[in-house]
Coordinates of N, CA and C in Angstrom, one line a residue:
X749 N 14.6 10.2 34.4 CA 13.5 11.2 34.4 C 12.9 11.3 33.0
X750 N 13.6 11.0 32.0 CA 13.1 11.0 30.6 C 11.9 10.0 30.5
X751 N 12.0 8.9 31.2 CA 10.9 7.9 31.1 C 9.6 8.5 31.6
X752 N 9.6 9.3 32.7 CA 8.4 9.9 33.2 C 7.7 10.8 32.2
X753 N 8.6 11.6 31.4 CA 8.0 12.5 30.4 C 7.3 11.7 29.3
X754 N 7.9 10.6 28.9 CA 7.3 9.8 27.9 C 6.0 9.2 28.4
X755 N 6.0 8.7 29.6 CA 4.8 8.1 30.2 C 3.7 9.2 30.3
X756 N 4.0 10.4 30.7 CA 3.0 11.5 30.8 C 2.4 11.8 29.4
X757 N 3.2 11.8 28.4 CA 2.8 12.1 27.1 C 1.9 11.0 26.6
X758 N 2.2 9.7 26.9 CA 1.4 8.6 26.5 C 0.1 8.6 27.2
X759 N 0.1 9.0 28.5 CA -1.2 9.0 29.2 C -2.1 10.1 28.7
X760 N -1.5 11.2 28.2 CA -2.4 12.3 27.8 C -2.9 12.1 26.4
X761 N -2.3 11.1 25.7 CA -2.8 10.9 24.3 C -4.2 10.2 24.4
X762 N -5.1 10.6 23.5 CA -6.4 9.9 23.4 C -6.4 8.9 22.3
X763 N -7.1 7.8 22.5 CA -7.2 6.8 21.5 C -8.6 6.7 20.9
X764 N -8.8 6.6 19.6 CA -10.0 6.5 19.0 C -10.0 5.2 18.1
X765 N -11.1 4.5 18.2 CA -11.1 3.2 17.5 C -12.2 3.3 16.4
X766 N -11.9 2.9 15.2 CA -12.8 2.8 14.1 C -13.1 1.3 14.0
X767 N -14.3 0.9 14.2 CA -14.7 -0.5 14.3 C -14.9 -1.0 12.9
X768 N -14.9 -2.4 12.8 CA -15.2 -3.1 11.6 C -16.7 -2.9 11.2
X769 N -17.0 -2.8 10.0 CA -18.4 -2.7 9.5 C -18.8 -4.0 8.9
X770 N -19.8 -4.7 9.7 CA -20.2 -6.0 9.3 C -21.6 -5.9 8.5
X771 N -22.0 -4.7 8.1 CA -23.3 -4.6 7.4 C -23.4 -5.4 6.1
X772 N -22.2 -5.6 5.5 CA -22.2 -6.3 4.2 C -21.5 -7.6 4.3
X773 N -21.5 -8.2 5.5 CA -20.9 -9.5 5.6 C -19.6 -9.4 6.4
X774 N -18.7 -10.4 6.3 CA -17.5 -10.5 7.1 C -16.3 -10.0 6.4
X775 N -16.5 -9.3 5.2 CA -15.3 -8.8 4.5 C -14.7 -7.7 5.4
X776 N -13.4 -7.6 5.3 CA -12.6 -6.6 6.1 C -12.9 -5.2 5.6
X777 N -13.8 -4.6 6.3 CA -14.3 -3.2 5.9 C -14.5 -2.5 7.2
X778 N -14.1 -1.2 7.2 CA -14.2 -0.4 8.4 C -15.3 0.7 8.3
X779 N -15.9 1.1 9.4 CA -16.9 2.2 9.4 C -16.3 3.5 9.0
X780 N -17.0 4.3 8.2 CA -16.6 5.6 7.8 C -17.2 6.7 8.6
X781 N -17.9 6.4 9.7 CA -18.5 7.4 10.6 C -17.3 8.2 11.2
X782 N -17.5 9.5 11.1 CA -16.5 10.4 11.6 C -16.5 10.5 13.1
X783 N -15.4 10.2 13.8 CA -15.4 10.2 15.2 C -15.4 11.7 15.7
X784 N -16.2 12.0 16.7 CA -16.2 13.4 17.2 C -14.9 13.8 17.8
X785 N -14.1 12.9 18.3 CA -12.8 13.3 18.9 C -11.8 13.9 17.8
X786 N -12.1 13.7 16.5 CA -11.2 14.3 15.5 C -11.7 15.6 15.0
X787 N -12.8 16.2 15.6 CA -13.2 17.5 15.3 C -12.1 18.5 15.5
X788 N -11.9 19.4 14.6 CA -10.8 20.5 14.7 C -9.4 19.9 14.6
X789 N -9.3 18.6 14.3 CA -7.9 18.0 14.2 C -7.7 17.5 12.8
X790 N -8.6 16.7 12.3 CA -8.6 16.2 10.9 C -9.9 16.5 10.2
X791 N -9.8 16.9 9.0 CA -11.1 17.2 8.2 C -11.9 16.0 8.0
X792 N -13.2 16.1 8.0 CA -14.1 14.9 7.8 C -13.8 14.2 6.5
X793 N -13.6 15.0 5.4 CA -13.3 14.4 4.1 C -12.0 13.7 4.1
X794 N -11.0 14.2 4.8 CA -9.7 13.5 4.8 C -9.8 12.2 5.5
X795 N -10.5 12.2 6.6 CA -10.7 10.9 7.4 C -11.5 9.9 6.5
X796 N -12.6 10.4 5.9 CA -13.4 9.5 5.1 C -12.6 8.9 3.9
X797 N -11.8 9.8 3.3 CA -11.0 9.3 2.1 C -10.0 8.3 2.6
X798 N -9.4 8.5 3.7 CA -8.4 7.5 4.2 C -9.1 6.2 4.5
X799 N -10.2 6.2 5.2 CA -10.8 4.9 5.5 C -11.4 4.2 4.3
X800 N -11.9 5.0 3.4 CA -12.4 4.4 2.1 C -11.3 3.8 1.3
X801 N -10.1 4.4 1.3 CA -9.0 3.8 0.6 C -8.5 2.5 1.3
X802 N -8.5 2.5 2.6 CA -8.1 1.3 3.3 C -9.1 0.2 3.0
X803 N -10.4 0.5 3.0 CA -11.4 -0.4 2.7 C -11.3 -1.0 1.3
X804 N -10.9 -0.1 0.3 CA -10.7 -0.5 -1.0 C -9.5 -1.5 -1.2
X805 N -8.4 -1.2 -0.5 CA -7.2 -2.0 -0.5 C -7.5 -3.4 0.1
X806 N -8.3 -3.4 1.2 CA -8.6 -4.7 1.8 C -9.5 -5.5 0.9
X807 N -10.4 -4.8 0.2 CA -11.3 -5.5 -0.7 C -10.6 -6.1 -1.9
X808 N -9.5 -5.4 -2.4 CA -8.7 -6.0 -3.4 C -7.9 -7.2 -2.9
X809 N -7.5 -7.2 -1.7 CA -6.7 -8.3 -1.1 C -7.6 -9.6 -1.0
X810 N -8.9 -9.4 -0.8 CA -9.8 -10.5 -0.5 C -10.6 -11.0 -1.7
X811 N -10.5 -10.3 -2.9 CA -11.3 -10.7 -4.0 C -10.8 -12.0 -4.6
X812 N -11.8 -12.8 -5.1 CA -11.5 -14.1 -5.6 C -11.4 -13.9 -7.1
X813 N -10.3 -14.4 -7.7 CA -10.1 -14.3 -9.1 C -9.2 -15.5 -9.6
X814 N -8.9 -15.5 -10.8 CA -8.2 -16.6 -11.4 C -6.8 -16.7 -10.8
X815 N -6.2 -15.6 -10.6 CA -4.8 -15.5 -10.0 C -4.8 -16.2 -8.6
X816 N -5.8 -15.9 -7.8 CA -5.8 -16.5 -6.4 C -6.1 -18.0 -6.5
X817 N -7.0 -18.4 -7.3 CA -7.3 -19.8 -7.5 C -6.0 -20.6 -8.0
X818 N -5.3 -20.0 -9.0 CA -4.1 -20.7 -9.5 C -3.1 -20.8 -8.4
X819 N -2.9 -19.7 -7.7 CA -1.9 -19.7 -6.6 C -2.2 -20.7 -5.6
X820 N -3.5 -20.9 -5.2 CA -3.9 -21.9 -4.2 C -3.7 -23.3 -4.7
X821 N -4.0 -23.6 -6.0 CA -3.8 -24.9 -6.6 C -2.4 -25.2 -6.7
X822 N -1.5 -24.3 -7.1 CA -0.1 -24.6 -7.3 C 0.5 -24.8 -5.9
X823 N 0.1 -24.0 -4.9 CA 0.7 -24.2 -3.6 C 0.3 -25.6 -3.0
X824 N -0.9 -26.0 -3.2 CA -1.4 -27.3 -2.8 C -0.6 -28.4 -3.5
X825 N -0.4 -28.3 -4.8 CA 0.3 -29.3 -5.6 C 1.8 -29.4 -5.2
X826 N 2.4 -28.3 -4.7 CA 3.8 -28.4 -4.3 C 3.9 -28.6 -2.8
X827 N 2.9 -29.0 -2.1 CA 3.0 -29.1 -0.6 C 3.3 -27.8 0.1
X828 N 2.8 -26.7 -0.5 CA 2.9 -25.4 0.1 C 4.4 -24.9 0.1
X829 N 5.3 -25.6 -0.7 CA 6.6 -25.2 -0.8 C 6.7 -24.0 -1.7
X830 N 5.7 -23.8 -2.5 CA 5.6 -22.6 -3.4 C 5.8 -21.3 -2.6
X831 N 5.3 -21.3 -1.4 CA 5.4 -20.0 -0.6 C 6.8 -19.7 -0.2
X832 N 7.7 -20.6 -0.3 CA 9.1 -20.3 -0.1 C 9.7 -19.5 -1.3
X833 N 9.1 -19.6 -2.4 CA 9.6 -19.0 -3.7 C 8.9 -17.7 -4.1
X834 N 7.6 -17.6 -3.7 CA 6.8 -16.4 -4.1 C 6.1 -15.8 -2.9
X835 N 5.8 -14.6 -3.1 CA 5.0 -13.9 -2.1 C 3.5 -13.9 -2.5
X836 N 2.6 -14.2 -1.6 CA 1.2 -14.3 -2.0 C 0.6 -13.0 -2.3
X837 N -0.4 -13.0 -3.1 CA -1.1 -11.8 -3.4 C -1.6 -11.1 -2.2
X838 N -2.1 -11.8 -1.2 CA -2.6 -11.3 0.0 C -1.4 -10.5 0.8
X839 N -0.3 -11.2 0.8 CA 0.9 -10.5 1.5 C 1.3 -9.2 0.8
X840 N 1.2 -9.3 -0.5 CA 1.6 -8.0 -1.3 C 0.6 -6.9 -1.0
X841 N -0.7 -7.3 -0.9 CA -1.7 -6.3 -0.6 C -1.6 -5.7 0.8
X842 N -1.2 -6.6 1.7 CA -1.0 -6.1 3.1 C 0.2 -5.1 3.2
X843 N 1.2 -5.3 2.4 CA 2.3 -4.4 2.3 C 1.9 -3.1 1.7
X844 N 1.0 -3.1 0.7 CA 0.4 -1.9 0.1 C -0.4 -1.1 1.1
X845 N -1.1 -1.8 1.9 CA -1.9 -1.1 3.0 C -1.0 -0.5 4.0
X846 N 0.1 -1.2 4.4 CA 1.0 -0.6 5.3 C 1.7 0.6 4.8
X847 N 2.1 0.5 3.5 CA 2.7 1.7 2.9 C 1.8 2.9 2.8
X848 N 0.5 2.6 2.4 CA -0.5 3.7 2.3 C -0.7 4.3 3.7
X849 N -0.8 3.5 4.8 CA -1.0 4.1 6.1 C 0.2 4.9 6.5
X850 N 1.4 4.4 6.2 CA 2.6 5.1 6.5 C 2.7 6.4 5.8
X851 N 2.3 6.5 4.5 CA 2.3 7.7 3.8 C 1.3 8.7 4.3
X852 N 0.1 8.2 4.7 CA -0.9 9.1 5.2 C -0.5 9.7 6.6
X853 N 0.2 8.8 7.4 CA 0.7 9.3 8.7 C 1.7 10.4 8.4
X854 N 2.7 10.2 7.5 CA 3.8 11.1 7.3 C 3.3 12.4 6.7
X855 N 2.3 12.3 5.7 CA 1.9 13.5 5.0 C 0.8 14.3 5.6
X856 N -0.1 13.6 6.3 CA -1.4 14.2 6.8 C -1.5 14.2 8.3
X857 N -1.4 13.0 8.8 CA -1.8 12.8 10.2 C -0.8 13.2 11.2
X858 N 0.5 12.9 11.1 CA 1.5 13.2 12.0 C 1.6 14.7 12.2
X859 N 1.6 15.5 11.1 CA 1.7 17.0 11.3 C 0.6 17.6 12.2
X860 N -0.5 16.8 12.2 CA -1.7 17.3 13.0 C -1.8 16.6 14.4
X861 N -0.7 15.8 14.7 CA -0.7 15.2 16.0 C -1.5 13.9 16.2
X862 N -1.8 13.2 15.0 CA -2.6 12.0 15.0 C -1.7 10.9 14.4
X863 N -1.8 9.7 14.9 CA -1.1 8.6 14.4 C -2.1 7.4 14.1
X864 N -2.1 6.9 12.9 CA -3.0 5.7 12.6 C -2.1 4.5 12.8
X865 N -2.7 3.6 13.6 CA -2.0 2.3 13.9 C -2.6 1.3 12.8
X866 N -1.7 0.6 12.2 CA -2.1 -0.4 11.2 C -3.1 -1.4 11.8
X867 N -4.1 -1.6 11.0 CA -5.2 -2.6 11.5 C -4.6 -4.0 11.7
X868 N -3.5 -4.4 11.0 CA -2.9 -5.7 11.1 C -2.3 -5.9 12.5
X869 N -1.9 -4.8 13.1 CA -1.4 -4.9 14.5 C -2.5 -5.0 15.5
X870 N -3.7 -4.8 15.2 CA -4.9 -5.0 16.0 C -5.7 -6.1 15.6
X871 N -5.2 -7.1 14.9 CA -5.9 -8.3 14.5 C -7.0 -8.0 13.5
X872 N -6.9 -6.9 12.7 CA -7.9 -6.4 11.8 C -9.3 -6.1 12.4
X873 N -9.3 -6.0 13.7 CA -10.6 -5.7 14.4 C -11.0 -4.3 14.3
X874 N -10.0 -3.4 14.3 CA -10.3 -1.9 14.2 C -9.1 -1.2 13.7
X875 N -9.4 0.1 13.4 CA -8.3 1.0 13.0 C -8.2 1.9 14.3
X876 N -7.0 1.9 14.8 CA -6.8 2.8 16.0 C -6.1 4.1 15.6
X877 N -6.6 5.2 16.1 CA -6.0 6.5 15.9 C -5.6 7.0 17.3
X878 N -4.4 7.4 17.4 CA -3.9 8.0 18.6 C -3.7 9.5 18.4
X879 N -4.4 10.3 19.3 CA -4.4 11.8 19.2 C -3.5 12.3 20.3
X880 N -2.4 12.9 19.9 CA -1.4 13.5 20.8 C -1.9 14.9 21.2
X881 N -1.6 15.3 22.4 CA -2.1 16.6 22.9 C -1.4 17.8 22.1
X882 N -0.1 17.7 21.8 CA 0.6 18.7 21.1 C 1.0 18.1 19.8
X883 N 0.6 18.8 18.7 CA 1.0 18.2 17.4 C 2.5 18.1 17.2
X884 N 2.9 16.8 17.1 CA 4.3 16.5 16.8 C 4.4 15.2 16.1
X885 N 5.4 14.9 15.5 CA 5.6 13.6 14.8 C 5.9 12.6 15.8
X886 N 5.0 11.6 16.0 CA 5.3 10.5 17.0 C 6.5 9.7 16.6
X887 N 7.2 9.2 17.6 CA 8.4 8.3 17.3 C 8.0 7.0 16.9

């Protein structure tokens, strides 16, 4: 019987998708347009700040600099065995994004009945927000 309760709660939850913003090219950036489904749930400024920070973190992960070029050259020279010894800058940035989203969920979104799904789990196509009918911390 417990399974039916979980299914009913999952069915009642609403999903909101924040799409990628391709106005400045194919960089991983998400729209900051406030979804109407979040009215009276999350403040507009809070949502915008969260998406802007996610955009900033993705921007840092994709920037081209001396470190990235050196990492690429060294990995090529070692037959990509280098990646068994070090973690790439991109992987480190993805962990930072995951930690940021987890912190935002714990501190801001879960108490208001909203859960942000990591964009990496959706192939970086969108940011999914799940709105639960009764504010509680999702499992």
